[in-house]
Short mmCIF file of C-alpha atoms and ligand atoms in Angstrom, two decimals:
data_model
loop_
_atom_site.label_atom_id
_atom_site.label_comp_id
_atom_site.label_asym_id
_atom_site.label_seq_id
_atom_site.Cartn_x
_atom_site.Cartn_y
_atom_site.Cartn_z
CA MET A 79 273.78 -45.67 130.48
CA SER A 80 276.05 -48.60 130.35
CA LYS A 81 275.66 -50.61 127.04
CA LYS A 82 275.06 -54.30 127.71
CA ARG A 83 275.17 -57.68 125.88
CA ILE A 84 271.51 -59.03 126.42
CA PHE A 85 270.03 -62.76 126.01
CA PHE A 86 266.47 -61.89 125.17
CA THR A 87 263.84 -64.62 124.73
CA GLY A 88 260.72 -64.26 122.84
CA GLY A 89 261.93 -61.14 120.99
CA THR A 90 259.91 -62.24 117.77
CA GLY A 91 256.62 -61.63 119.60
CA LYS A 92 254.32 -58.80 119.78
CA ALA A 93 255.82 -57.21 122.92
CA GLY A 94 259.32 -58.53 122.24
CA LYS A 95 259.98 -57.01 118.86
CA HIS A 96 259.25 -53.43 120.18
CA VAL A 97 261.35 -53.93 123.41
CA VAL A 98 264.29 -55.44 121.31
CA ASN A 99 264.20 -52.48 118.96
CA TYR A 100 264.15 -49.95 122.12
CA LEU A 101 267.09 -51.75 123.71
CA ILE A 102 269.12 -51.73 120.29
CA GLU A 103 268.26 -47.78 119.95
CA GLN A 104 269.81 -47.48 123.34
CA GLY A 105 272.95 -49.03 122.03
CA HIS A 106 272.61 -52.41 123.78
CA LYS A 107 273.58 -55.65 121.72
CA VAL A 108 270.82 -58.22 121.63
CA MET A 109 270.64 -61.82 120.94
CA ASN A 110 267.12 -62.89 120.25
CA VAL A 111 266.26 -66.41 121.36
CA ASP A 112 262.94 -67.74 120.09
CA LEU A 113 261.39 -70.49 117.93
CA THR A 114 261.08 -68.19 114.97
CA PRO A 115 263.72 -65.40 113.83
CA LEU A 116 262.94 -61.60 114.21
CA ASP A 117 263.70 -59.72 111.08
CA HIS A 118 265.73 -56.86 112.29
CA PRO A 119 269.14 -55.74 110.78
CA LYS A 120 270.89 -55.37 114.08
CA VAL A 121 269.55 -58.43 115.71
CA ASP A 122 271.39 -61.84 116.08
CA ASN A 123 268.86 -64.64 116.34
CA LEU A 124 269.44 -68.05 117.86
CA ILE A 125 266.52 -70.71 117.39
CA ALA A 126 266.00 -72.54 120.60
CA ASP A 127 263.47 -73.74 122.90
CA ILE A 128 262.92 -72.47 126.32
CA THR A 129 261.38 -75.77 127.67
CA ASP A 130 264.74 -77.74 126.79
CA SER A 131 267.24 -76.84 129.65
CA GLY A 132 270.15 -78.11 127.72
CA GLN A 133 269.54 -75.65 125.03
CA MET A 134 269.10 -72.82 127.40
CA PHE A 135 272.55 -73.45 129.17
CA ASN A 136 274.09 -73.91 125.66
CA ALA A 137 272.48 -70.74 124.08
CA MET A 138 273.40 -68.71 127.12
CA SER A 139 277.14 -69.54 126.77
CA SER A 140 277.37 -68.90 123.01
CA TYR A 141 278.52 -66.34 120.66
CA THR A 142 275.73 -64.10 119.37
CA GLY A 143 277.00 -63.96 115.96
CA LEU A 144 279.98 -64.39 113.49
CA ASP A 145 281.43 -60.94 114.45
CA GLU A 146 282.16 -62.01 117.94
CA LEU A 147 284.65 -64.63 116.65
CA GLU A 148 286.84 -61.91 115.43
CA LEU A 149 287.48 -60.83 119.12
CA GLY A 150 289.61 -63.90 119.70
CA ASN A 151 289.00 -63.82 123.46
CA GLY A 152 286.48 -66.90 123.52
CA VAL A 153 282.78 -66.56 124.21
CA PRO A 154 281.93 -63.14 125.84
CA LYS A 155 279.57 -63.39 128.86
CA PHE A 156 275.92 -61.96 128.73
CA ASP A 157 275.44 -59.12 131.08
CA ALA A 158 271.61 -59.73 131.35
CA VAL A 159 268.77 -61.90 130.52
CA VAL A 160 265.20 -60.70 129.49
CA HIS A 161 262.75 -63.37 129.40
CA PHE A 162 259.54 -62.87 127.33
CA ALA A 163 259.09 -66.11 125.61
CA ALA A 164 255.89 -67.72 126.49
CA VAL A 165 252.46 -68.97 125.54
CA PRO A 166 250.89 -65.57 126.19
CA ARG A 167 247.46 -66.35 127.23
CA ILE A 168 244.88 -69.18 127.73
CA LEU A 169 242.93 -70.83 125.02
CA ILE A 170 245.91 -70.90 122.45
CA LYS A 171 247.06 -74.08 123.69
CA PRO A 172 245.45 -76.74 126.05
CA ASP A 173 245.74 -75.44 129.71
CA ASN A 174 248.35 -77.85 130.77
CA GLU A 175 250.51 -77.04 127.92
CA THR A 176 250.41 -73.44 128.74
CA PHE A 177 251.44 -74.12 132.08
CA ARG A 178 254.12 -76.60 131.16
CA VAL A 179 255.68 -74.16 128.53
CA ASN A 180 255.43 -71.15 130.76
CA THR A 181 256.74 -72.60 134.03
CA PHE A 182 259.44 -75.09 132.64
CA GLY A 183 260.52 -72.59 130.24
CA THR A 184 260.95 -69.86 132.96
CA TYR A 185 262.64 -72.30 135.38
CA ASN A 186 265.13 -73.27 132.69
CA VAL A 187 266.01 -69.69 131.58
CA ILE A 188 266.49 -68.61 135.21
CA GLU A 189 268.44 -71.62 136.32
CA ALA A 190 270.74 -71.31 133.37
CA ALA A 191 271.37 -67.57 133.90
CA VAL A 192 271.88 -67.98 137.64
CA LYS A 193 274.20 -71.05 137.29
CA LEU A 194 276.25 -69.24 134.49
CA GLY A 195 276.63 -66.16 136.78
CA ILE A 196 274.48 -63.60 134.94
CA LYS A 197 273.67 -61.20 137.39
CA LYS A 198 270.54 -59.42 136.07
CA ILE A 199 267.49 -61.28 135.00
CA ILE A 200 264.21 -59.66 134.12
CA ILE A 201 261.10 -61.83 133.47
CA ALA A 202 257.69 -61.07 131.89
CA SER A 203 254.89 -61.84 134.46
CA SER A 204 251.40 -60.42 133.71
CA GLU A 205 248.41 -58.34 135.08
CA THR A 206 246.45 -61.74 134.94
CA THR A 207 248.14 -62.60 138.04
CA TYR A 208 245.74 -60.33 139.87
CA GLY A 209 243.19 -62.88 138.97
CA ILE A 210 240.35 -60.76 137.20
CA CYS A 211 241.40 -61.26 133.52
CA PHE A 212 240.82 -64.94 132.91
CA SER A 213 238.41 -65.57 135.74
CA ASP A 214 235.34 -67.54 135.28
CA GLY A 215 232.44 -65.04 135.45
CA LYS A 216 232.67 -61.28 136.48
CA THR A 217 234.83 -61.01 139.56
CA ASP A 218 235.93 -58.30 141.52
CA PRO A 219 239.62 -57.41 142.61
CA LYS A 220 240.01 -57.45 146.37
CA VAL A 221 241.03 -53.78 146.29
CA LEU A 222 241.75 -51.07 143.63
CA PRO A 223 244.19 -49.58 142.55
CA LEU A 224 246.06 -52.95 141.74
CA GLU A 225 249.45 -52.64 143.30
CA GLU A 226 252.26 -55.04 143.67
CA ASP A 227 251.56 -56.08 147.33
CA TYR A 228 248.40 -57.62 146.32
CA ASP A 229 247.78 -61.25 147.19
CA VAL A 230 247.55 -62.78 143.83
CA ASN A 231 245.42 -65.74 143.30
CA PRO A 232 244.34 -66.35 139.82
CA MET A 233 242.08 -69.20 138.74
CA ASP A 234 243.35 -69.91 135.30
CA SER A 235 246.32 -71.82 134.00
CA TYR A 236 248.10 -68.89 132.26
CA GLY A 237 247.73 -66.54 135.50
CA LEU A 238 248.82 -69.44 137.69
CA SER A 239 251.92 -70.02 135.37
CA LYS A 240 252.99 -66.50 135.89
CA VAL A 241 252.58 -66.61 139.85
CA VAL A 242 254.60 -69.80 139.74
CA ASN A 243 257.22 -68.05 137.58
CA GLU A 244 257.35 -65.33 140.14
CA LYS A 245 257.89 -67.69 143.13
CA THR A 246 260.70 -69.53 140.84
CA ALA A 247 262.43 -65.98 140.36
CA GLN A 248 262.11 -65.23 144.01
CA SER A 249 263.52 -68.68 144.83
CA PHE A 250 266.59 -68.29 142.69
CA GLN A 251 267.16 -64.71 143.72
CA ARG A 252 267.37 -66.00 147.29
CA ARG A 253 269.85 -68.52 146.30
CA SER A 254 271.94 -66.24 144.24
CA GLY A 255 271.67 -62.86 145.60
CA PHE A 256 271.47 -61.65 142.03
CA ASP A 257 268.78 -59.04 140.81
CA ILE A 258 265.81 -60.85 139.26
CA TYR A 259 262.90 -58.46 138.62
CA ALA A 260 259.26 -59.47 137.39
CA LEU A 261 257.15 -57.15 135.17
CA ARG A 262 253.64 -57.77 135.61
CA ILE A 263 252.89 -56.50 132.08
CA GLY A 264 249.64 -54.76 131.26
CA ASN A 265 247.71 -55.24 127.96
CA VAL A 266 250.42 -54.60 125.50
CA ILE A 267 249.44 -52.04 122.74
CA GLU A 268 251.39 -51.49 119.41
CA PRO A 269 251.60 -48.19 117.84
CA HIS A 270 248.88 -49.22 115.01
CA GLU A 271 246.61 -50.58 117.54
CA TYR A 272 245.48 -47.14 119.12
CA THR A 273 243.45 -46.31 116.21
CA GLU A 274 242.43 -49.87 115.40
CA LEU A 275 241.26 -50.97 118.92
CA PHE A 276 240.67 -48.03 121.09
CA PRO A 277 237.58 -46.55 119.40
CA TYR A 278 235.74 -50.00 120.00
CA TYR A 279 236.96 -50.07 123.70
CA PHE A 280 235.87 -46.41 124.27
CA LYS A 281 232.21 -47.23 122.73
CA ASN A 282 232.22 -50.53 124.91
CA PRO A 283 234.10 -49.85 127.95
CA GLU A 284 232.82 -53.01 129.55
CA VAL A 285 234.95 -55.13 127.32
CA ARG A 286 238.01 -53.69 129.25
CA ARG A 287 236.84 -54.57 132.73
CA ARG A 288 238.72 -57.72 132.94
CA ASN A 289 241.84 -55.80 132.30
CA ALA A 290 240.95 -53.08 134.79
CA PHE A 291 241.17 -50.60 131.72
CA CYS A 292 245.06 -50.93 131.77
CA TYR A 293 247.34 -50.72 128.84
CA ILE A 294 251.17 -50.54 128.09
CA ASP A 295 252.39 -48.92 124.96
CA ALA A 296 255.12 -51.55 123.70
CA ARG A 297 257.58 -48.81 123.27
CA ASP A 298 257.23 -47.63 126.86
CA LEU A 299 257.58 -51.34 127.90
CA GLY A 300 260.96 -51.00 126.36
CA GLN A 301 261.88 -47.99 128.49
CA ILE A 302 260.92 -50.09 131.57
CA VAL A 303 262.96 -53.05 130.50
CA ASP A 304 265.90 -50.67 130.06
CA LEU A 305 265.47 -49.01 133.32
CA CYS A 306 265.28 -52.54 134.95
CA LEU A 307 268.65 -53.19 133.16
CA GLU A 308 270.18 -50.17 134.47
CA LYS A 309 268.93 -50.35 138.10
CA ASP A 310 271.14 -52.73 140.13
CA GLY A 311 270.88 -53.77 143.62
CA LEU A 312 267.24 -54.37 144.16
CA GLY A 313 267.24 -58.15 144.67
CA TYR A 314 263.86 -59.57 143.92
CA GLU A 315 261.04 -57.03 142.85
CA VAL A 316 257.85 -57.27 141.18
CA PHE A 317 256.70 -54.19 139.20
CA ASN A 318 253.48 -53.51 137.46
CA ALA A 319 254.23 -52.38 133.93
CA GLY A 320 251.51 -50.09 132.64
CA ASN A 321 251.00 -46.61 131.33
CA ASP A 322 250.13 -43.61 133.51
CA HIS A 323 246.40 -43.36 132.72
CA ASN A 324 243.45 -45.90 132.27
CA GLY A 325 243.19 -47.00 128.59
CA ALA A 326 239.48 -45.48 128.99
CA VAL A 327 237.85 -42.12 128.40
CA LEU A 328 235.69 -42.21 131.37
CA PRO A 329 237.00 -40.73 134.70
CA ASN A 330 237.86 -42.98 137.59
CA LYS A 331 234.72 -41.93 139.56
CA GLU A 332 232.53 -43.17 136.75
CA LEU A 333 234.66 -46.32 135.97
CA ILE A 334 234.56 -47.37 139.59
CA GLU A 335 230.76 -46.58 139.97
CA ARG A 336 229.71 -48.45 136.95
CA PHE A 337 232.16 -51.43 136.84
CA PHE A 338 233.64 -51.86 140.39
CA PRO A 339 230.83 -50.49 142.87
CA ASN A 340 231.61 -52.92 145.66
CA VAL A 341 235.51 -52.75 145.72
CA PRO A 342 237.32 -50.96 148.28
CA ILE A 343 239.56 -48.27 147.20
CA SER A 344 242.83 -48.06 148.96
CA ARG A 345 243.80 -44.41 148.33
CA GLU A 346 242.93 -41.27 146.38
CA LEU A 347 243.04 -41.51 142.82
CA GLU A 348 243.59 -38.83 140.08
CA GLU A 349 240.97 -38.28 137.39
CA HIS A 350 242.46 -40.61 135.03
CA GLU A 351 245.07 -42.40 137.06
CA ALA A 352 245.63 -46.13 136.07
CA LEU A 353 243.78 -48.42 138.10
CA PHE A 354 246.46 -50.83 137.20
CA SER A 355 248.94 -48.54 139.23
CA ASN A 356 252.48 -47.87 137.87
CA ARG A 357 253.38 -45.77 140.70
CA LYS A 358 256.30 -48.16 141.73
CA ILE A 359 258.01 -48.03 138.44
CA ARG A 360 257.68 -44.14 138.43
CA GLU A 361 258.91 -43.92 142.02
CA VAL A 362 261.74 -46.73 142.01
CA LEU A 363 262.77 -46.92 138.30
CA GLY A 364 261.98 -43.35 137.25
CA PHE A 365 259.79 -44.33 134.48
CA LYS A 366 258.50 -41.50 132.46
CA GLU A 367 255.63 -42.23 130.16
CA GLN A 368 256.33 -41.23 126.51
CA HIS A 369 253.24 -42.72 124.73
CA ASN A 370 249.95 -41.83 126.25
CA TRP A 371 246.99 -42.97 124.28
CA ARG A 372 245.88 -39.42 123.77
CA ASN A 373 248.86 -38.54 121.71
CA TYR A 374 247.58 -40.91 119.17
CA LEU A 375 243.70 -40.55 119.39
CA LYS A 376 241.45 -37.56 119.64
CA TRP A 377 238.45 -38.53 121.65
CA ASP A 378 235.67 -36.27 123.22
N1 LIG B 164 250.74 -59.05 124.97
C1 LIG B 164 250.22 -58.77 126.13
O1 LIG B 164 249.14 -57.95 126.50
C2 LIG B 164 251.00 -59.32 127.39
C3 LIG B 164 250.35 -59.04 128.52
C4 LIG B 164 250.97 -59.33 129.82
C5 LIG B 164 252.07 -60.28 129.96
N2 LIG B 164 252.57 -60.65 128.55
C6 LIG B 164 253.66 -61.42 128.36
O2 LIG B 164 254.73 -60.82 127.69
C7 LIG B 164 255.57 -61.82 127.00
C8 LIG B 164 255.34 -61.49 125.49
O3 LIG B 164 254.11 -61.74 125.03
P1 LIG B 164 253.82 -61.45 123.44
O4 LIG B 164 252.38 -60.84 123.61
O5 LIG B 164 254.86 -60.87 122.83
O6 LIG B 164 253.59 -62.88 123.05
P2 LIG B 164 253.96 -63.37 121.77
O7 LIG B 164 253.18 -64.83 121.49
O8 LIG B 164 253.66 -62.51 120.48
O9 LIG B 164 255.46 -63.72 121.85
C9 LIG B 164 255.88 -64.80 122.42
C10 LIG B 164 257.23 -65.25 121.73
O10 LIG B 164 257.63 -66.40 122.54
C11 LIG B 164 258.01 -67.45 121.43
N3 LIG B 164 257.97 -68.82 122.17
C12 LIG B 164 257.02 -69.38 122.50
N4 LIG B 164 257.14 -70.54 122.97
C13 LIG B 164 258.63 -70.70 122.90
C14 LIG B 164 259.63 -71.76 123.33
N5 LIG B 164 259.11 -72.89 123.77
N6 LIG B 164 260.84 -71.51 123.07
C15 LIG B 164 261.28 -70.30 122.50
N7 LIG B 164 260.43 -69.30 122.17
C16 LIG B 164 259.01 -69.59 122.41
C17 LIG B 164 257.01 -67.17 120.45
O11 LIG B 164 257.58 -67.77 119.14
C18 LIG B 164 256.93 -65.74 120.35
O12 LIG B 164 257.90 -65.10 119.45
C19 LIG B 164 254.91 -63.20 127.34
O13 LIG B 164 255.55 -63.70 128.45
C20 LIG B 164 253.58 -62.92 127.91
O14 LIG B 164 253.11 -63.85 128.82
C21 LIG B 164 251.94 -60.14 127.43
#
């Protein structure tokens, strides 16, 4: 795998810190661009605001650290941009602010990357684009499993901001011909959260209906981002980023009967296969799950 110089936004956050660590373990050089720094010995931090276009152009044409001054060849170019910075759900900030930060921020990051000639851009979209997670009341998906060709139409400001971001990415891809991949990230689980959260979820499976029982291990998300960095030539693509199985003990037959009895099922499903399908990342990117929840929790 080639080692890349990566401009990473939002690397201090819950998902970003694990993904950044994974990328560093693969030998990449990472500059974390965030409002607060990440405490990692191998990460260079730059404090910058994604909603400020000037800061994004400037930061993206910057040295990552003092060590790069020693090369004496001017500022090196970034090979790739990974954009995770965002307001990560509704009800943290007012809806209009969530929409503003996420859509303007993503526009600024992608525009700067494309105009500076950075030919690989990966952005964090979300499972919430499918419109079940933050819907008013209990809504059904149009079909299961959730796959990337779904006609997404969420009713909340966060999910909408991610749909807009996917459209922004598609538009810039069309203009530039560069590779821009959007990851519809499932519910991110950090290593310590299996024992902290999953027992409650298993005793109360209804609380996971809004996520269609999905999860993505934060380290497996690192693998997905790394595979996207490696895979060139796809143009604009959307990928669900989830683990192989549901984050549930019940088999699909029972989950569907209890929680989605009126939803059409588009194809045969394995007993525990994720209803938030990760088939595309397995088939197109070669994703191989390393961190199934069953590795961390015994449950009968
Ligand atoms: N956590 C999940 O389950 C989940 C699921 C689906 C998608 N996502 C997406 O993945 C990405 C990362 O999510 P997370 O859970 O790590 O969120 P987080 O809130 O933990 O991290 C987001 C980071 O972005 C930074 N940030 C926010 N506004 C910024 C700005 N204006 N300029 C620069 N930096 C800014 C924050 O300081 C923070 O470090 C987000 O795009 C989120 O929407 C997360």
